[in-house]
Tab-separated table of C-alpha atoms in Angstrom:
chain	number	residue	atom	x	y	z
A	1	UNK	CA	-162.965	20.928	65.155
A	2	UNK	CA	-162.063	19.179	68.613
A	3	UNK	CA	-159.517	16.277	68.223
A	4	UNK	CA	-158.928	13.161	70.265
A	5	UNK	CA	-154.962	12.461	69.259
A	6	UNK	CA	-154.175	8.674	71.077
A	7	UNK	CA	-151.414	6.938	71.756
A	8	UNK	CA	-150.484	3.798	68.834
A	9	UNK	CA	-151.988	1.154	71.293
A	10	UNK	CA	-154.762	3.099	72.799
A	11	UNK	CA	-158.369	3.212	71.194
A	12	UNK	CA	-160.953	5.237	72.758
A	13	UNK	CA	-163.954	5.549	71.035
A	14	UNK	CA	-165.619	9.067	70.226
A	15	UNK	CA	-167.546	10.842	71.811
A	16	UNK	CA	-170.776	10.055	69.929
A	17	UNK	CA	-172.113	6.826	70.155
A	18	UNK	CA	-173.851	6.177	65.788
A	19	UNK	CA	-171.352	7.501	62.994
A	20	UNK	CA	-171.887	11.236	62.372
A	21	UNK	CA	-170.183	13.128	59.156
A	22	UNK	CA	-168.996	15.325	62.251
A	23	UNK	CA	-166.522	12.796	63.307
A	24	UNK	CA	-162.965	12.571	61.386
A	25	UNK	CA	-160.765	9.248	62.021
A	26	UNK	CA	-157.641	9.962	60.556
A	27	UNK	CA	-153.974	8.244	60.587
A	28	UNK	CA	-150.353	8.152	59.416
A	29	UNK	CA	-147.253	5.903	59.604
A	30	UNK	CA	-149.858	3.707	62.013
A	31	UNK	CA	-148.778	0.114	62.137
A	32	UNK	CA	-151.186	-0.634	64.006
A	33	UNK	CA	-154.716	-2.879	62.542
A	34	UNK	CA	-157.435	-0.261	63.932
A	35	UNK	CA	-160.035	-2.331	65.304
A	36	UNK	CA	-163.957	-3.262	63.302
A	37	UNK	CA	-165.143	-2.093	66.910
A	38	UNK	CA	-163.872	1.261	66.060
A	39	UNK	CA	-164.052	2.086	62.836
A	40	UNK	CA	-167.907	0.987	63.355
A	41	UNK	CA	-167.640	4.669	65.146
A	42	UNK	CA	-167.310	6.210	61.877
A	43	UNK	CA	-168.464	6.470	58.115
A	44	UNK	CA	-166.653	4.236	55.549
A	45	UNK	CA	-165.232	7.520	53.731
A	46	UNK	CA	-164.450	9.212	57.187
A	47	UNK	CA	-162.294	7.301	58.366
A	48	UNK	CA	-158.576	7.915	56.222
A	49	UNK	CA	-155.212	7.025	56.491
A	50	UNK	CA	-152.163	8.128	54.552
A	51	UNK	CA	-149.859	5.434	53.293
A	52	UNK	CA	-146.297	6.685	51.341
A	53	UNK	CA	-146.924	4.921	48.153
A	54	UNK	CA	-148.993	4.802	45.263
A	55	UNK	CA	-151.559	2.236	46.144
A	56	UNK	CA	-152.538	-0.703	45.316
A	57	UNK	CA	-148.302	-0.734	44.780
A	58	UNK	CA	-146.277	-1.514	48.055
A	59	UNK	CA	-149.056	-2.440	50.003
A	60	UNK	CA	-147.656	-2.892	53.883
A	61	UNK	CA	-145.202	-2.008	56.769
A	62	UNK	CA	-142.038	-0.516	54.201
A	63	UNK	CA	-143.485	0.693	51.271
A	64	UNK	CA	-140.651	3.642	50.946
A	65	UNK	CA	-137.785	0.673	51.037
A	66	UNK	CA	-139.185	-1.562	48.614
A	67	UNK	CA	-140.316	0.918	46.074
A	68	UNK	CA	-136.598	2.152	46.045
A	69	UNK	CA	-135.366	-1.515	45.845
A	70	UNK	CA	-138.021	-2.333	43.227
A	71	UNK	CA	-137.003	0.193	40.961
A	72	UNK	CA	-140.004	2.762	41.471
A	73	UNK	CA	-137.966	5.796	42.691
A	74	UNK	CA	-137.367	5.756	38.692
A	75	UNK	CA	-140.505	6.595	38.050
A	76	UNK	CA	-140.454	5.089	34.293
A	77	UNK	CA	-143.993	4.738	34.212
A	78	UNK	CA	-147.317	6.384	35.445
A	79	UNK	CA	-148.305	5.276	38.543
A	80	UNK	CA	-145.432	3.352	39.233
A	81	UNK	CA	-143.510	6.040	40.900
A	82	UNK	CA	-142.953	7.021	44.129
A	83	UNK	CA	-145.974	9.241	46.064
A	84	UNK	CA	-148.614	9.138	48.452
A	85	UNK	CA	-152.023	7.982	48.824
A	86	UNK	CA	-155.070	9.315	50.820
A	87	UNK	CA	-157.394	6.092	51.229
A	88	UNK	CA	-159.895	4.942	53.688
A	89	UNK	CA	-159.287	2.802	56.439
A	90	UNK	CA	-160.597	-0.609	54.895
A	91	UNK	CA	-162.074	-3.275	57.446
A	92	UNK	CA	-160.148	-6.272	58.466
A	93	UNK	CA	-156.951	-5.644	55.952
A	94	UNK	CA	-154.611	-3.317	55.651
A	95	UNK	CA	-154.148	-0.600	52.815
A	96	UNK	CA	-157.059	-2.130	50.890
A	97	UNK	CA	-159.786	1.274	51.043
A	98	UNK	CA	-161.160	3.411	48.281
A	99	UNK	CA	-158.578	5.956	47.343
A	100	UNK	CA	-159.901	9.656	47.758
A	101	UNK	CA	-156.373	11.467	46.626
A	102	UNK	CA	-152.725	10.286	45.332
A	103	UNK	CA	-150.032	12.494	44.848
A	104	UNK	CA	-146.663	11.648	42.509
A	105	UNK	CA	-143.609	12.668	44.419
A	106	UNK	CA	-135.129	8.457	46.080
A	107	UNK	CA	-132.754	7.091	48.585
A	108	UNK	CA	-134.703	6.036	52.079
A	109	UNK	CA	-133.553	9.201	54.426
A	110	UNK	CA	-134.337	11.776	51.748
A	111	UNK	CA	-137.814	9.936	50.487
A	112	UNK	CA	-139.200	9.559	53.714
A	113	UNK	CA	-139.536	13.326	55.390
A	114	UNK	CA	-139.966	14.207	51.572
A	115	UNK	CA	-143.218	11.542	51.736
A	116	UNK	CA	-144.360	12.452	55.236
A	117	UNK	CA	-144.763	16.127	54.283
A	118	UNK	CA	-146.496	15.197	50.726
A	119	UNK	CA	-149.009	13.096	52.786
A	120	UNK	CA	-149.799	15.402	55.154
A	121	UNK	CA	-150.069	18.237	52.790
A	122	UNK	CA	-152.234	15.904	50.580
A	123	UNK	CA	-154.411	14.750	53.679
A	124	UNK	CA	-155.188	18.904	54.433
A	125	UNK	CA	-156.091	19.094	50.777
A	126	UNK	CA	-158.550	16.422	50.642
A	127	UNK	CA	-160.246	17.579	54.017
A	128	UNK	CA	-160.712	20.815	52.238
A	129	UNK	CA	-162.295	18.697	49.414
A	130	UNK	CA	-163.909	16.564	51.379
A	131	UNK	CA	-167.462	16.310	49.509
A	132	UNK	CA	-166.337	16.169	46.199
A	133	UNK	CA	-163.507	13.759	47.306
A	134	UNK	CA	-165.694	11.671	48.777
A	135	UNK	CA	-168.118	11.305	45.645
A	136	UNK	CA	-164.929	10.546	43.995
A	137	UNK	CA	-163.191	7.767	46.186
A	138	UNK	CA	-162.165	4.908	43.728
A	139	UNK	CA	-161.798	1.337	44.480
A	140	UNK	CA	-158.021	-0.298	44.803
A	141	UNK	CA	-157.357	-2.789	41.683
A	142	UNK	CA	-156.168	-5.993	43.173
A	143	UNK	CA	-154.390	-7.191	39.625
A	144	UNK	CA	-152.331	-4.210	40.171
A	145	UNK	CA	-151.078	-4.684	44.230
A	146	UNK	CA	-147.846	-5.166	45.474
A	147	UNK	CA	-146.708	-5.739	48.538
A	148	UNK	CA	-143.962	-4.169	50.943
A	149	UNK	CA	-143.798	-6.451	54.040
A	150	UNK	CA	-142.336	-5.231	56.714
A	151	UNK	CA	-138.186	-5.443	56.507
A	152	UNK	CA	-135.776	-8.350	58.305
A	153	UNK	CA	-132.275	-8.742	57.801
A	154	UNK	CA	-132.178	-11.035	55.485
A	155	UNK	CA	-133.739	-8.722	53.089
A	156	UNK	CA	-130.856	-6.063	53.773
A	157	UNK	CA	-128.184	-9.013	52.248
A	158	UNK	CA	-126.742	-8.822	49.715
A	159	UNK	CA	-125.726	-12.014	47.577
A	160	UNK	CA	-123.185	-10.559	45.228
A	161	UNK	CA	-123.508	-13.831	42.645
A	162	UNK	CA	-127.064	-12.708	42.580
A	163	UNK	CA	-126.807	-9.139	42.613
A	164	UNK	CA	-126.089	-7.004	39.585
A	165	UNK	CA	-124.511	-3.461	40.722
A	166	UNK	CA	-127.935	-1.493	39.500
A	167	UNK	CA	-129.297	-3.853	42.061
A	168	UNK	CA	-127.264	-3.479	44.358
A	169	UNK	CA	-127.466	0.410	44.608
A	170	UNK	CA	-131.174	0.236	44.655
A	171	UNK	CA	-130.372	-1.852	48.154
A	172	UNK	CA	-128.218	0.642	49.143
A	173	UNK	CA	-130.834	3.491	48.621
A	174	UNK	CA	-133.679	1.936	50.396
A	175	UNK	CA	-132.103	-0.231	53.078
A	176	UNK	CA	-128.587	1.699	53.870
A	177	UNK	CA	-129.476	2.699	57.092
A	178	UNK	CA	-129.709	-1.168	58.135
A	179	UNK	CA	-126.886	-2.167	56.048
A	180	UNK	CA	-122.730	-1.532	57.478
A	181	UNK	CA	-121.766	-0.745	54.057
A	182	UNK	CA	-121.891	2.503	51.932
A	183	UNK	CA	-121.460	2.471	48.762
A	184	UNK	CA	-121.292	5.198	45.289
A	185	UNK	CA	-124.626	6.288	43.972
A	186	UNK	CA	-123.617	4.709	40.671
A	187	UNK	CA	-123.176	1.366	39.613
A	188	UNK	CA	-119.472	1.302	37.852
A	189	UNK	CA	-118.362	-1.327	34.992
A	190	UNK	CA	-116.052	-3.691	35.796
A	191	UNK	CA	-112.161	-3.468	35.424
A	192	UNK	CA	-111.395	-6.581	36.083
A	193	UNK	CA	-110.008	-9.159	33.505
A	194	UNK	CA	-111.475	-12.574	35.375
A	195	UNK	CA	-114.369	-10.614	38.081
A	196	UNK	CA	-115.368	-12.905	40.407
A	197	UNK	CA	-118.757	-11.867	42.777
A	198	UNK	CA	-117.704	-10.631	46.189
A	199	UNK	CA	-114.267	-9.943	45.474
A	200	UNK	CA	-113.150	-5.946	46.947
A	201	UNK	CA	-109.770	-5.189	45.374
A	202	UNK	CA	-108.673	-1.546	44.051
A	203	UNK	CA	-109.021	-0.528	41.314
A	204	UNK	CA	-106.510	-0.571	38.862
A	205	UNK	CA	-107.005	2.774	36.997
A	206	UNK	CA	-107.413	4.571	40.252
A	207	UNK	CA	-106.001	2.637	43.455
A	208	UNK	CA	-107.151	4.862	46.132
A	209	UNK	CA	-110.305	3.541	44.874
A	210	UNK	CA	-111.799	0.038	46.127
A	211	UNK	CA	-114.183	-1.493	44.144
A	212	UNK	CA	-116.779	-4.578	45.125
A	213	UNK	CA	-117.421	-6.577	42.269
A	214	UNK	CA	-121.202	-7.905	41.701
A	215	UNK	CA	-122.652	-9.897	39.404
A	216	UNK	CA	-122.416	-7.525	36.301
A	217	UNK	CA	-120.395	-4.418	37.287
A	218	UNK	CA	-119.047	-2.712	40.240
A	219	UNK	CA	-120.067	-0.454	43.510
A	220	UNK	CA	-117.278	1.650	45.033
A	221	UNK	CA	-116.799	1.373	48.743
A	222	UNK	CA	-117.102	4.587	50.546
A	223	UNK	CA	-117.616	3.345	54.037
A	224	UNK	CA	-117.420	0.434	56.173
A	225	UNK	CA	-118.611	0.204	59.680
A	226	UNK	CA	-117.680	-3.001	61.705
A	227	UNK	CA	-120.599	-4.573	64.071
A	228	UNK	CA	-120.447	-2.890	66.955
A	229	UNK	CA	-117.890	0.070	65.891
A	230	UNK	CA	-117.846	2.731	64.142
A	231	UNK	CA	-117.700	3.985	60.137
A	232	UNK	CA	-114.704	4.607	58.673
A	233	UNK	CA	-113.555	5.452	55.217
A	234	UNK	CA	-113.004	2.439	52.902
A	235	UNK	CA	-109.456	2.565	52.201
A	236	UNK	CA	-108.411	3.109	55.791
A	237	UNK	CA	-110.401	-0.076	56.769
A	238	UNK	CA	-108.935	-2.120	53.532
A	239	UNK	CA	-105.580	-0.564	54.854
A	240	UNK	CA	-105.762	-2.604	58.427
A	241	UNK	CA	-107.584	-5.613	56.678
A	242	UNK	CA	-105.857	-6.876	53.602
A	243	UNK	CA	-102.425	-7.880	55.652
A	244	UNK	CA	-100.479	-8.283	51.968
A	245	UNK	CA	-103.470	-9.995	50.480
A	246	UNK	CA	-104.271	-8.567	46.952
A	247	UNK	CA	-108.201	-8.620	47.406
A	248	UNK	CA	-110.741	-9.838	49.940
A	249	UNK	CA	-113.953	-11.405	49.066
A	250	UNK	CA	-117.255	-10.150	50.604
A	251	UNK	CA	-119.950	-13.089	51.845
C-alpha cells in the first residue's frame, strides 16, 4: 500500500480525485484540525485517528495529563480508565467520530510511550479488521464527554489551601514535567499539631525528611529546581534556604 506521510502543516490531497476504499487517511498525536477540503478525499470510516484516551472522556490537546489529574489512571470503573481509542476523523470538531476500536491500558512520562505504542498497535489491529470494524464503528455519547484542553501554567499550580495531598500527587503525576517540584508518590498524613497549607518544615519523626503540608495531609519533597537552575535534593536546598527559620511557606 503506497503512503503519502506529510509534514503537521502540509495537506496534499491524494492522488485520486472521488473517495475510493483504496485510500487510508490516518493520524496520531496530530494537533492539527484536518481540513473538510480534505477529508472530502476520503470515506467517513477511512479516515482514523488515534487519540490516548478512552473517548468521549478527555476529549482535546492533553488527554494523558488530565486523566492522571482527574483520577482515571485509577481505573475504578469501566471505561473510565486510562487507554486508547481508534475513531474517525469527525468533520469540523475534534475527537467527536464513530469509534471503530478502544483499548484499556500512570504518571505522564511512563503513560505516554506506554499509550503511543497501545495506539499504534491498536490502529494495525483494526486495519487488519477493517470490514468488520467498520460495520461496527459506534457513535461517541455526548452525556458522557470530557474534556482535556490543552495545558497552561496556571493549571500546573498548585493552591495548597485548595489542594488535598491525593490531589496534589495526581498533579504531580500528570503535570511534573512542567512543575519545579518533585514530590513522593504517596500522599503522607500530617504530623503536625496546628498544619497550616503551604507550610515545608521537617518532619518531626524523621528530620532528614521535609514535608509540604496541603490541605488534608502531606507530600514529601524530593526535589526542588529553582527557575532557571538546576534540581537538587530537598534537604540540601532547605539547607541554604531556611537561614534559622523553623519552616517556610510555599505560595
Amino acid at each position: 500500500m503506497p503512503s503519502l506521510a506529510q509534514p503537521p502543516d502540509t495537506f496534499l490531497r491524494p492522488p485520486d480525485n472521488s473517495p475510493s476504499p483504496r485510500n487510508l487517511l490516518l493520524t496520531a498525536s496530530f494537533g492539527h484540525l484536518i481540513p473538510n477540503s480534505l477529508l472530502s478525499h476520503f470515506l467517513p470510516l477511512n479516515a482514523l485517528n488515534v487519540h490516548p484516551s478512552l473517548l468521549p472522556r478527555r476529549r482535546g490537546a492533553a488527554p494523558i495529563q488530565w486523566g492522571i489529574v482527574s483520577g482515571d489512571a485509577d481505573g475504578l470503573k469501566d471505561g473510565e480508565g486510562m487507554g486508547v481509542t481508534v475513531q474517525e476523523l469527525s468533520r469540523g470538531r475534534f475527537d467527536r467520530g464513530r469509534i471503530l476500536a478502544q483499548q484499556d491500558v500512570a504518571d505522564f512520562l511512563t503513560l505516554e510511550p506506554l499509550l503511543a505504542r497501545a495506539g499504534g498497535d491498536l490502529l494495525v489491529s483494526t486495519l487488519r479488521s477493517f470490514a468488520s470494524r467498520t460495520e461496527r464503528a459506534w457513535t461517541q455519547d455526548d452525556t458522557r464527554a470530557t474534556l482535556a484542553p490543552k495545558l497552561s501554567k496556571a493549571d500546573a499550580r498548585a493552591d495548597w489551601s485548595v489542594r488535598s495531598a491525593d490531589e496534589v500527587v495526581r498533579m504531580q503525576r500528570g503535570f511534573g514535567h512542567q512543575i519545579q517540584l518533585r514530590i513522593s508518590s504517596v500522599a503522607l498524613p500530617s504530623p503536625f499539631s496546628s498544619p497550616s497549607p503551604g507550610i515545608v518544615a521537617p518532619d518531626p519523626s524523621a528530620p532528614k525528611r521535609l514535608l509540604l503540608q496541603c490541605r488534608e495531609g502531606c507530600v514529601e519533597l524530593v526535589e526542588v529546581k529553582k527557575e532557571g537552575g538546576k534540581w537538587v535534593g530537598a534537604t540540601e536546598w532547605w539547607n541554604g534556604v531556611r537561614r534559622g527559620r523553623a519552616n517556610l511557606a510555599f505560595v
